mmCIF file of C-alpha atoms in Angstrom:
data_model
loop_
_atom_site.group_PDB
_atom_site.id
_atom_site.type_symbol
_atom_site.label_atom_id
_atom_site.label_comp_id
_atom_site.label_asym_id
_atom_site.label_seq_id
_atom_site.Cartn_x
_atom_site.Cartn_y
_atom_site.Cartn_z
ATOM 1 C CA MET A 178 -4.645 -13.896 -14.962
ATOM 2 C CA THR A 179 -6.679 -11.701 -17.948
ATOM 3 C CA PHE A 180 -6.646 -8.389 -18.609
ATOM 4 C CA ARG A 181 -9.716 -7.732 -16.620
ATOM 5 C CA LYS A 182 -8.239 -9.210 -13.345
ATOM 6 C CA TYR A 183 -4.898 -7.470 -13.740
ATOM 7 C CA LEU A 184 -7.420 -3.807 -14.084
ATOM 8 C CA VAL A 185 -9.347 -4.908 -11.080
ATOM 9 C CA LEU A 186 -5.855 -4.726 -8.953
ATOM 10 C CA ALA A 187 -4.827 -1.891 -10.110
ATOM 11 C CA GLY A 188 -8.590 -0.086 -8.888
ATOM 12 C CA VAL A 189 -7.316 -1.766 -5.566
ATOM 13 C CA THR A 190 -4.163 0.251 -5.880
ATOM 14 C CA VAL A 191 -5.056 3.543 -7.825
ATOM 15 C CA PHE A 192 -9.021 4.013 -5.916
ATOM 16 C CA ALA A 193 -6.822 3.174 -1.978
ATOM 17 C CA ALA A 194 -4.217 5.705 -2.861
ATOM 18 C CA ALA A 195 -6.343 8.549 -4.356
ATOM 19 C CA GLY A 196 -9.102 7.928 -1.961
ATOM 20 C CA ASP A 197 -6.440 8.218 1.201
ATOM 21 C CA SER A 198 -4.924 11.298 0.123
ATOM 22 C CA MET A 199 -8.390 13.270 -0.561
ATOM 23 C CA LEU A 200 -9.698 12.219 2.812
ATOM 24 C CA SER A 201 -6.674 13.259 4.289
ATOM 25 C CA HIS A 202 -6.521 17.030 1.908
ATOM 26 C CA GLY A 203 -10.142 17.750 3.052
ATOM 27 C CA MET A 204 -9.656 16.401 6.761
ATOM 28 C CA LYS A 205 -6.860 19.016 7.068
ATOM 29 C CA GLN A 206 -9.198 21.971 5.549
ATOM 30 C CA THR A 207 -11.905 21.106 8.004
ATOM 31 C CA GLY A 208 -9.337 20.847 10.837
ATOM 32 C CA ASN A 209 -9.720 18.459 14.247
ATOM 33 C CA ILE A 210 -12.810 16.531 15.214
ATOM 34 C CA SER A 211 -13.322 16.584 18.871
ATOM 35 C CA LEU A 212 -15.892 14.129 20.697
ATOM 36 C CA HIS A 213 -17.485 16.674 22.167
ATOM 37 C CA HIS A 214 -18.672 18.054 18.971
ATOM 38 C CA LEU A 215 -19.442 15.230 16.711
ATOM 39 C CA SER A 216 -21.679 17.638 14.743
ATOM 40 C CA GLY A 217 -17.892 18.620 13.269
ATOM 41 C CA VAL A 218 -18.595 15.039 11.346
ATOM 42 C CA ILE A 219 -21.753 15.998 9.092
ATOM 43 C CA LEU A 220 -19.484 19.796 8.480
ATOM 44 C CA ALA A 221 -16.412 17.436 7.282
ATOM 45 C CA VAL A 222 -18.367 14.779 4.945
ATOM 46 C CA LEU A 223 -20.158 18.097 3.383
ATOM 47 C CA ASN A 224 -16.204 19.071 2.175
ATOM 48 C CA PRO A 225 -16.125 18.052 -1.323
ATOM 49 C CA TRP A 226 -12.342 16.217 -0.707
ATOM 50 C CA VAL A 227 -13.681 14.488 1.828
ATOM 51 C CA ALA A 228 -16.790 13.303 -0.014
ATOM 52 C CA MET A 229 -14.918 12.650 -3.258
ATOM 53 C CA GLY A 230 -12.614 10.526 -0.642
ATOM 54 C CA ILE A 231 -15.188 8.571 0.688
ATOM 55 C CA VAL A 232 -16.811 7.490 -2.967
ATOM 56 C CA LEU A 233 -13.123 6.423 -3.867
ATOM 57 C CA LEU A 234 -12.768 4.362 -0.619
ATOM 58 C CA LEU A 235 -16.043 2.377 -1.433
ATOM 59 C CA ALA A 236 -14.619 2.087 -4.744
ATOM 60 C CA PHE A 237 -11.280 0.497 -3.298
ATOM 61 C CA PHE A 238 -13.589 -1.371 -1.032
ATOM 62 C CA ALA A 239 -15.653 -2.681 -4.105
ATOM 63 C CA SER A 240 -12.536 -3.710 -6.207
ATOM 64 C CA TYR A 241 -10.742 -4.977 -2.998
ATOM 65 C CA MET A 242 -13.643 -7.716 -2.720
ATOM 66 C CA ASN A 243 -13.714 -8.433 -6.129
ATOM 67 C CA ALA A 244 -10.102 -9.698 -6.007
ATOM 68 C CA LEU A 245 -10.533 -11.686 -2.795
ATOM 69 C CA SER A 246 -13.442 -13.717 -4.792
ATOM 70 C CA TRP A 247 -11.103 -15.045 -7.322
ATOM 71 C CA ALA A 248 -7.469 -14.393 -5.336
ATOM 72 C CA ASP A 249 -5.893 -15.111 -2.010
ATOM 73 C CA LEU A 250 -5.501 -12.569 0.516
ATOM 74 C CA THR A 251 -1.661 -13.022 0.374
ATOM 75 C CA TYR A 252 -1.676 -12.100 -3.178
ATOM 76 C CA VAL A 253 -4.144 -9.174 -3.109
ATOM 77 C CA LEU A 254 -2.318 -7.458 -0.114
ATOM 78 C CA PRO A 255 0.488 -6.578 -1.940
ATOM 79 C CA ALA A 256 -1.497 -4.915 -4.170
ATOM 80 C CA THR A 257 -3.107 -2.372 -1.482
ATOM 81 C CA SER A 258 0.409 -1.425 0.326
ATOM 82 C CA LEU A 259 1.786 -0.414 -3.838
ATOM 83 C CA GLY A 260 -0.605 2.714 -3.482
ATOM 84 C CA TYR A 261 1.839 4.068 -1.068
ATOM 85 C CA VAL A 262 4.942 3.599 -3.578
ATOM 86 C CA LEU A 263 2.217 5.531 -6.014
ATOM 87 C CA LEU A 264 1.538 8.385 -3.451
ATOM 88 C CA ALA A 265 5.468 8.842 -3.054
ATOM 89 C CA PHE A 266 6.065 9.238 -6.853
ATOM 90 C CA VAL A 267 2.864 11.382 -7.180
ATOM 91 C CA ALA A 268 4.721 13.610 -4.633
ATOM 92 C CA ARG A 269 7.479 13.488 -6.282
ATOM 93 C CA PHE A 270 7.097 14.070 -9.658
ATOM 94 C CA ALA A 271 4.010 15.800 -10.072
ATOM 95 C CA LEU A 272 3.820 17.827 -6.348
ATOM 96 C CA HIS A 273 7.667 18.434 -6.836
ATOM 97 C CA GLU A 274 7.653 17.373 -2.730
ATOM 98 C CA GLN A 275 10.807 16.442 -1.466
ATOM 99 C CA VAL A 276 11.001 12.502 -0.657
ATOM 100 C CA SER A 277 13.808 11.442 2.309
ATOM 101 C CA VAL A 278 15.720 8.782 1.859
ATOM 102 C CA THR A 279 13.986 6.254 4.607
ATOM 103 C CA ARG A 280 10.989 6.686 2.189
ATOM 104 C CA TRP A 281 12.953 5.781 -0.770
ATOM 105 C CA VAL A 282 14.018 2.722 1.070
ATOM 106 C CA GLY A 283 10.445 1.668 1.758
ATOM 107 C CA ILE A 284 9.249 2.308 -1.519
ATOM 108 C CA ALA A 285 12.377 -0.133 -2.720
ATOM 109 C CA LEU A 286 11.366 -2.788 -0.174
ATOM 110 C CA ILE A 287 7.260 -2.531 -1.160
ATOM 111 C CA ALA A 288 8.034 -2.707 -4.863
ATOM 112 C CA GLY A 289 10.567 -5.999 -3.989
ATOM 113 C CA GLY A 290 7.873 -7.758 -2.154
ATOM 114 C CA VAL A 291 5.120 -6.769 -4.542
ATOM 115 C CA GLY A 292 7.357 -8.241 -7.162
ATOM 116 C CA PHE A 293 7.980 -11.981 -5.063
ATOM 117 C CA VAL A 294 3.914 -12.243 -5.017
ATOM 118 C CA ALA A 295 3.597 -11.213 -8.908
ATOM 119 C CA GLY A 296 4.955 -14.107 -10.524
ATOM 120 C CA SER A 297 2.766 -16.638 -8.527
ATOM 121 C CA PRO A 298 -0.397 -18.340 -8.937
ATOM 122 C CA ALA A 299 -3.091 -16.109 -7.720
ATOM 123 C CA LEU A 300 -5.257 -18.791 -6.234
ATOM 124 C CA THR A 301 -3.872 -21.527 -4.198
ATOM 125 C CA ALA A 302 -6.432 -22.398 -1.433
ATOM 126 C CA HIS A 303 -9.251 -23.763 -2.615
ATOM 127 C CA GLY A 304 -9.527 -28.113 -2.902
ATOM 128 C CA GLN A 305 -10.374 -29.487 -5.996
ATOM 129 C CA ASP A 306 -14.010 -30.508 -4.925
ATOM 130 C CA GLU A 307 -15.230 -27.379 -3.396
ATOM 131 C CA LEU A 308 -13.872 -25.177 -6.430
ATOM 132 C CA LEU A 309 -15.905 -27.631 -8.524
ATOM 133 C CA SER A 310 -18.774 -27.421 -6.199
ATOM 134 C CA SER A 311 -18.676 -23.947 -6.849
ATOM 135 C CA GLN A 312 -18.485 -24.308 -10.604
ATOM 136 C CA SER A 313 -21.665 -26.883 -10.822
ATOM 137 C CA ASN A 314 -23.673 -23.794 -8.525
ATOM 138 C CA LEU A 315 -22.771 -21.735 -11.428
ATOM 139 C CA SER A 316 -23.659 -23.948 -13.959
ATOM 140 C CA GLY A 317 -27.264 -25.270 -13.106
ATOM 141 C CA SER A 318 -30.171 -22.678 -13.617
ATOM 142 C CA ASN A 319 -31.183 -22.664 -9.760
ATOM 143 C CA PHE A 320 -28.243 -22.479 -7.930
ATOM 144 C CA PRO A 321 -28.360 -22.076 -4.654
ATOM 145 C CA PRO A 322 -28.073 -18.781 -2.597
ATOM 146 C CA PHE A 323 -24.700 -19.616 -1.325
ATOM 147 C CA ALA A 324 -21.680 -21.757 -2.024
ATOM 148 C CA LYS A 325 -20.812 -24.443 0.167
ATOM 149 C CA GLY A 326 -18.505 -22.859 3.120
ATOM 150 C CA ALA A 327 -14.451 -23.504 3.113
ATOM 151 C CA LYS A 328 -13.771 -27.458 4.130
ATOM 152 C CA ASP A 329 -11.161 -27.910 6.111
ATOM 153 C CA GLY A 330 -7.977 -30.208 6.119
ATOM 154 C CA ALA A 331 -5.361 -29.771 3.573
ATOM 155 C CA PRO A 332 -6.051 -28.488 -0.151
ATOM 156 C CA SER A 333 -4.483 -30.436 -3.370
ATOM 157 C CA VAL A 334 -2.443 -27.285 -4.390
ATOM 158 C CA ASP A 335 -1.249 -28.734 -7.283
ATOM 159 C CA VAL A 336 -4.810 -29.561 -8.327
ATOM 160 C CA ALA A 337 -6.077 -26.489 -7.454
ATOM 161 C CA GLN A 338 -4.102 -25.036 -9.548
ATOM 162 C CA ALA A 339 -4.684 -26.866 -12.339
ATOM 163 C CA VAL A 340 -8.211 -26.022 -11.728
ATOM 164 C CA SER A 341 -8.133 -22.432 -11.452
ATOM 165 C CA ARG A 342 -5.869 -22.098 -14.386
ATOM 166 C CA GLY A 343 -8.595 -23.782 -16.628
ATOM 167 C CA ASN A 344 -11.247 -21.669 -14.823
ATOM 168 C CA GLU A 345 -9.287 -18.502 -16.165
ATOM 169 C CA ARG A 346 -11.128 -16.960 -19.369
ATOM 170 C CA MET B 11 8.664 6.792 34.847
ATOM 171 C CA THR B 12 5.720 4.619 35.964
ATOM 172 C CA HIS B 13 3.366 6.470 34.381
ATOM 173 C CA LEU B 14 5.435 6.062 31.149
ATOM 174 C CA TYR B 15 5.520 2.688 31.091
ATOM 175 C CA ALA B 16 1.450 2.895 31.460
ATOM 176 C CA SER B 17 1.165 5.037 28.615
ATOM 177 C CA HIS B 18 3.712 2.585 26.275
ATOM 178 C CA ALA B 19 1.545 -0.184 27.826
ATOM 179 C CA TYR B 20 -1.800 1.021 26.661
ATOM 180 C CA THR B 21 -0.313 2.208 22.967
ATOM 181 C CA TRP B 22 0.846 -1.107 22.304
ATOM 182 C CA GLY B 23 -2.152 -2.815 23.712
ATOM 183 C CA GLY B 24 -4.296 -0.114 21.438
ATOM 184 C CA ILE B 25 -1.726 -1.564 18.391
ATOM 185 C CA LEU B 26 -2.754 -5.355 19.157
ATOM 186 C CA VAL B 27 -6.416 -4.801 19.407
ATOM 187 C CA ILE B 28 -6.315 -2.997 16.041
ATOM 188 C CA VAL B 29 -3.929 -5.516 14.745
ATOM 189 C CA VAL B 30 -6.266 -8.051 15.865
ATOM 190 C CA ALA B 31 -9.283 -6.777 14.455
ATOM 191 C CA SER B 32 -7.813 -5.928 11.004
ATOM 192 C CA VAL B 33 -6.530 -9.656 10.675
ATOM 193 C CA ILE B 34 -10.121 -11.063 11.328
ATOM 194 C CA GLY B 35 -11.857 -8.605 9.463
ATOM 195 C CA ASP B 36 -9.681 -9.660 6.339
ATOM 196 C CA VAL B 37 -9.733 -13.181 6.719
ATOM 197 C CA LEU B 38 -13.427 -13.247 7.412
ATOM 198 C CA LEU B 39 -13.823 -10.780 4.285
ATOM 199 C CA ALA B 40 -11.141 -13.855 2.062
ATOM 200 C CA ARG B 41 -13.484 -16.220 3.383
ATOM 201 C CA ALA B 42 -17.123 -15.025 2.729
ATOM 202 C CA MET B 43 -15.657 -13.860 -1.236
ATOM 203 C CA LYS B 44 -14.395 -17.226 -1.587
ATOM 204 C CA GLN B 45 -18.079 -18.611 -0.272
ATOM 205 C CA VAL B 46 -19.424 -16.038 -2.765
ATOM 206 C CA GLY B 47 -17.535 -17.616 -5.978
ATOM 207 C CA ASP B 48 -15.808 -15.573 -8.823
ATOM 208 C CA VAL B 49 -17.741 -12.490 -9.223
ATOM 209 C CA HIS B 50 -16.598 -12.051 -12.842
ATOM 210 C CA GLU B 51 -18.204 -15.771 -13.259
ATOM 211 C CA ILE B 52 -21.457 -14.800 -11.558
ATOM 212 C CA TRP B 53 -21.643 -11.335 -13.128
ATOM 213 C CA ASP B 54 -21.537 -12.564 -16.640
ATOM 214 C CA ARG B 55 -23.762 -15.022 -16.219
ATOM 215 C CA PHE B 56 -26.389 -13.475 -13.749
ATOM 216 C CA GLY B 57 -25.227 -10.084 -13.502
ATOM 217 C CA LEU B 58 -24.674 -7.595 -10.772
ATOM 218 C CA TRP B 59 -27.555 -7.559 -8.797
ATOM 219 C CA THR B 60 -26.805 -11.452 -7.986
ATOM 220 C CA VAL B 61 -23.196 -10.905 -6.998
ATOM 221 C CA ILE B 62 -24.625 -7.858 -4.515
ATOM 222 C CA ALA B 63 -27.192 -10.102 -2.950
ATOM 223 C CA ARG B 64 -24.626 -13.185 -2.711
ATOM 224 C CA THR B 65 -22.341 -10.948 -1.162
ATOM 225 C CA VAL B 66 -24.643 -8.671 1.383
ATOM 226 C CA GLY B 67 -26.387 -11.814 1.789
ATOM 227 C CA ASN B 68 -23.306 -13.786 3.184
ATOM 228 C CA SER B 69 -22.745 -14.129 7.485
ATOM 229 C CA ASN B 70 -19.095 -13.988 6.924
ATOM 230 C CA PHE B 71 -19.607 -10.453 5.308
ATOM 231 C CA PHE B 72 -20.917 -8.795 7.874
ATOM 232 C CA LEU B 73 -18.979 -10.061 10.747
ATOM 233 C CA GLY B 74 -15.801 -9.091 8.476
ATOM 234 C CA VAL B 75 -17.073 -5.610 8.269
ATOM 235 C CA SER B 76 -18.110 -5.489 11.492
ATOM 236 C CA ALA B 77 -14.269 -6.576 12.387
ATOM 237 C CA MET B 78 -13.014 -3.788 10.337
ATOM 238 C CA ALA B 79 -15.105 -0.900 12.078
ATOM 239 C CA VAL B 80 -13.838 -1.943 15.792
ATOM 240 C CA ALA B 81 -10.207 -1.778 13.825
ATOM 241 C CA PHE B 82 -11.342 1.327 12.756
ATOM 242 C CA PHE B 83 -12.466 3.005 15.739
ATOM 243 C CA SER B 84 -9.414 1.287 17.955
ATOM 244 C CA LEU B 85 -7.186 3.234 15.724
ATOM 245 C CA LEU B 86 -8.821 6.374 15.989
ATOM 246 C CA PHE B 87 -8.941 6.233 19.812
ATOM 247 C CA THR B 88 -5.430 4.623 19.986
ATOM 248 C CA LEU B 89 -4.176 7.793 17.922
ATOM 249 C CA SER B 90 -5.860 10.001 20.197
ATOM 250 C CA TRP B 91 -3.342 8.901 23.641
ATOM 251 C CA GLY B 92 -0.571 7.578 21.533
ATOM 252 C CA ASP B 93 1.945 8.590 19.031
ATOM 253 C CA VAL B 94 1.038 8.765 15.162
ATOM 254 C CA SER B 95 4.607 7.903 14.433
ATOM 255 C CA LEU B 96 4.241 4.689 16.196
ATOM 256 C CA VAL B 97 0.846 3.650 15.949
ATOM 257 C CA ALA B 98 -0.356 4.033 12.242
ATOM 258 C CA PRO B 99 3.018 2.184 10.579
ATOM 259 C CA ALA B 100 3.357 -0.415 13.639
ATOM 260 C CA ALA B 101 -0.156 -1.334 13.049
ATOM 261 C CA ALA B 102 0.167 -1.598 9.438
ATOM 262 C CA SER B 103 2.910 -3.228 9.399
ATOM 263 C CA LEU B 104 1.795 -6.320 11.661
ATOM 264 C CA THR B 105 -1.474 -6.353 9.902
ATOM 265 C CA PHE B 106 0.810 -7.720 6.749
ATOM 266 C CA ILE B 107 2.612 -10.509 9.175
ATOM 267 C CA GLY B 108 -0.596 -11.000 11.074
ATOM 268 C CA ASN B 109 -2.753 -11.589 7.978
ATOM 269 C CA ALA B 110 0.397 -13.737 6.217
ATOM 270 C CA PHE B 111 -0.563 -16.181 9.715
ATOM 271 C CA ALA B 112 -3.601 -15.929 9.752
ATOM 272 C CA ALA B 113 -3.889 -16.907 5.428
ATOM 273 C CA LYS B 114 -2.082 -19.721 6.104
ATOM 274 C CA ILE B 115 -3.608 -21.291 9.440
ATOM 275 C CA PHE B 116 -7.115 -20.227 8.386
ATOM 276 C CA LEU B 117 -7.725 -20.259 4.965
ATOM 277 C CA HIS B 118 -5.369 -22.351 3.599
ATOM 278 C CA GLU B 119 -3.272 -20.571 1.700
ATOM 279 C CA LYS B 120 -0.523 -21.754 0.350
ATOM 280 C CA VAL B 121 2.424 -19.165 1.860
ATOM 281 C CA ASP B 122 5.610 -20.330 0.411
ATOM 282 C CA ARG B 123 9.131 -19.044 0.865
ATOM 283 C CA ARG B 124 7.994 -16.345 -1.926
ATOM 284 C CA ARG B 125 5.021 -14.606 0.071
ATOM 285 C CA TRP B 126 6.558 -14.897 3.745
ATOM 286 C CA MET B 127 9.173 -12.898 1.533
ATOM 287 C CA ALA B 128 6.661 -10.501 -0.135
ATOM 288 C CA ALA B 129 5.096 -10.133 3.366
ATOM 289 C CA VAL B 130 8.068 -8.798 5.541
ATOM 290 C CA LEU B 131 9.395 -6.701 2.981
ATOM 291 C CA VAL B 132 5.907 -5.149 2.504
ATOM 292 C CA ALA B 133 6.224 -4.713 6.138
ATOM 293 C CA ALA B 134 9.122 -2.950 6.278
ATOM 294 C CA GLY B 135 8.772 -0.926 3.567
ATOM 295 C CA VAL B 136 5.353 0.417 5.253
ATOM 296 C CA ALA B 137 6.981 0.735 8.237
ATOM 297 C CA LEU B 138 9.480 3.357 6.588
ATOM 298 C CA LEU B 139 7.612 5.124 4.814
ATOM 299 C CA ALA B 140 4.806 6.140 7.349
ATOM 300 C CA GLY B 141 7.422 6.598 10.487
#
């Protein structure tokens, strides 16, 4: 793991939490949208909080895709849930809201879950041949537009981890 | 009473559709990005446009985004007849568990005991937070 990759994971967490809360704040200002008055959606998008929320959620999607390109799905997903923990701390210490005991227990469980994953290797999924083929795609001057599809069959995990470690810069 | 059971059945059916669509979306997006390759390396060597072109040109990426859209609209519809305090946390936490199974089966990720623990703890935590 490089500093740049930790930054991407931080982006996944922060953008998801900030985007969701801005969207929710904006939607409370614009009010309900019914299926019979879909023009309300356009009015909602013009609300600055909603617009900012959408921009932040796009930033979340970009960092999420970025993280999935070098890490397992089961490694990245807990990072997205860390946003809930962040929001609870913002609610308690910046907005001075009451956070119930049930919520603190929920926060502790999520933090514990993230702790379990944080120490494990980011990438376990790919066999040696596929990693090497994606490297050779990059090193060639005329690489094919898309890397080969994921191969079925049990990957050799130890080799994959060794290669992925060697891959990091 | 029958009406109540029917309403529960609809709500849980809606939750099931949300969870299945989200899991399919996540797995397809994860597979798409593994096919694209390490974004940082491609960005450094060939620039940002190559990253965008390879991602947008990947068919799994489009299928994944479509599945996510299905999940989003099913969430909206389910919320219109179900209780928010049940639908949102149930869908979110079941998606975490579903993703752990799907990642092991379809993406061949090594979901060891630590990752199972993580999936279960995060799912329980999300259920408590949103409940």
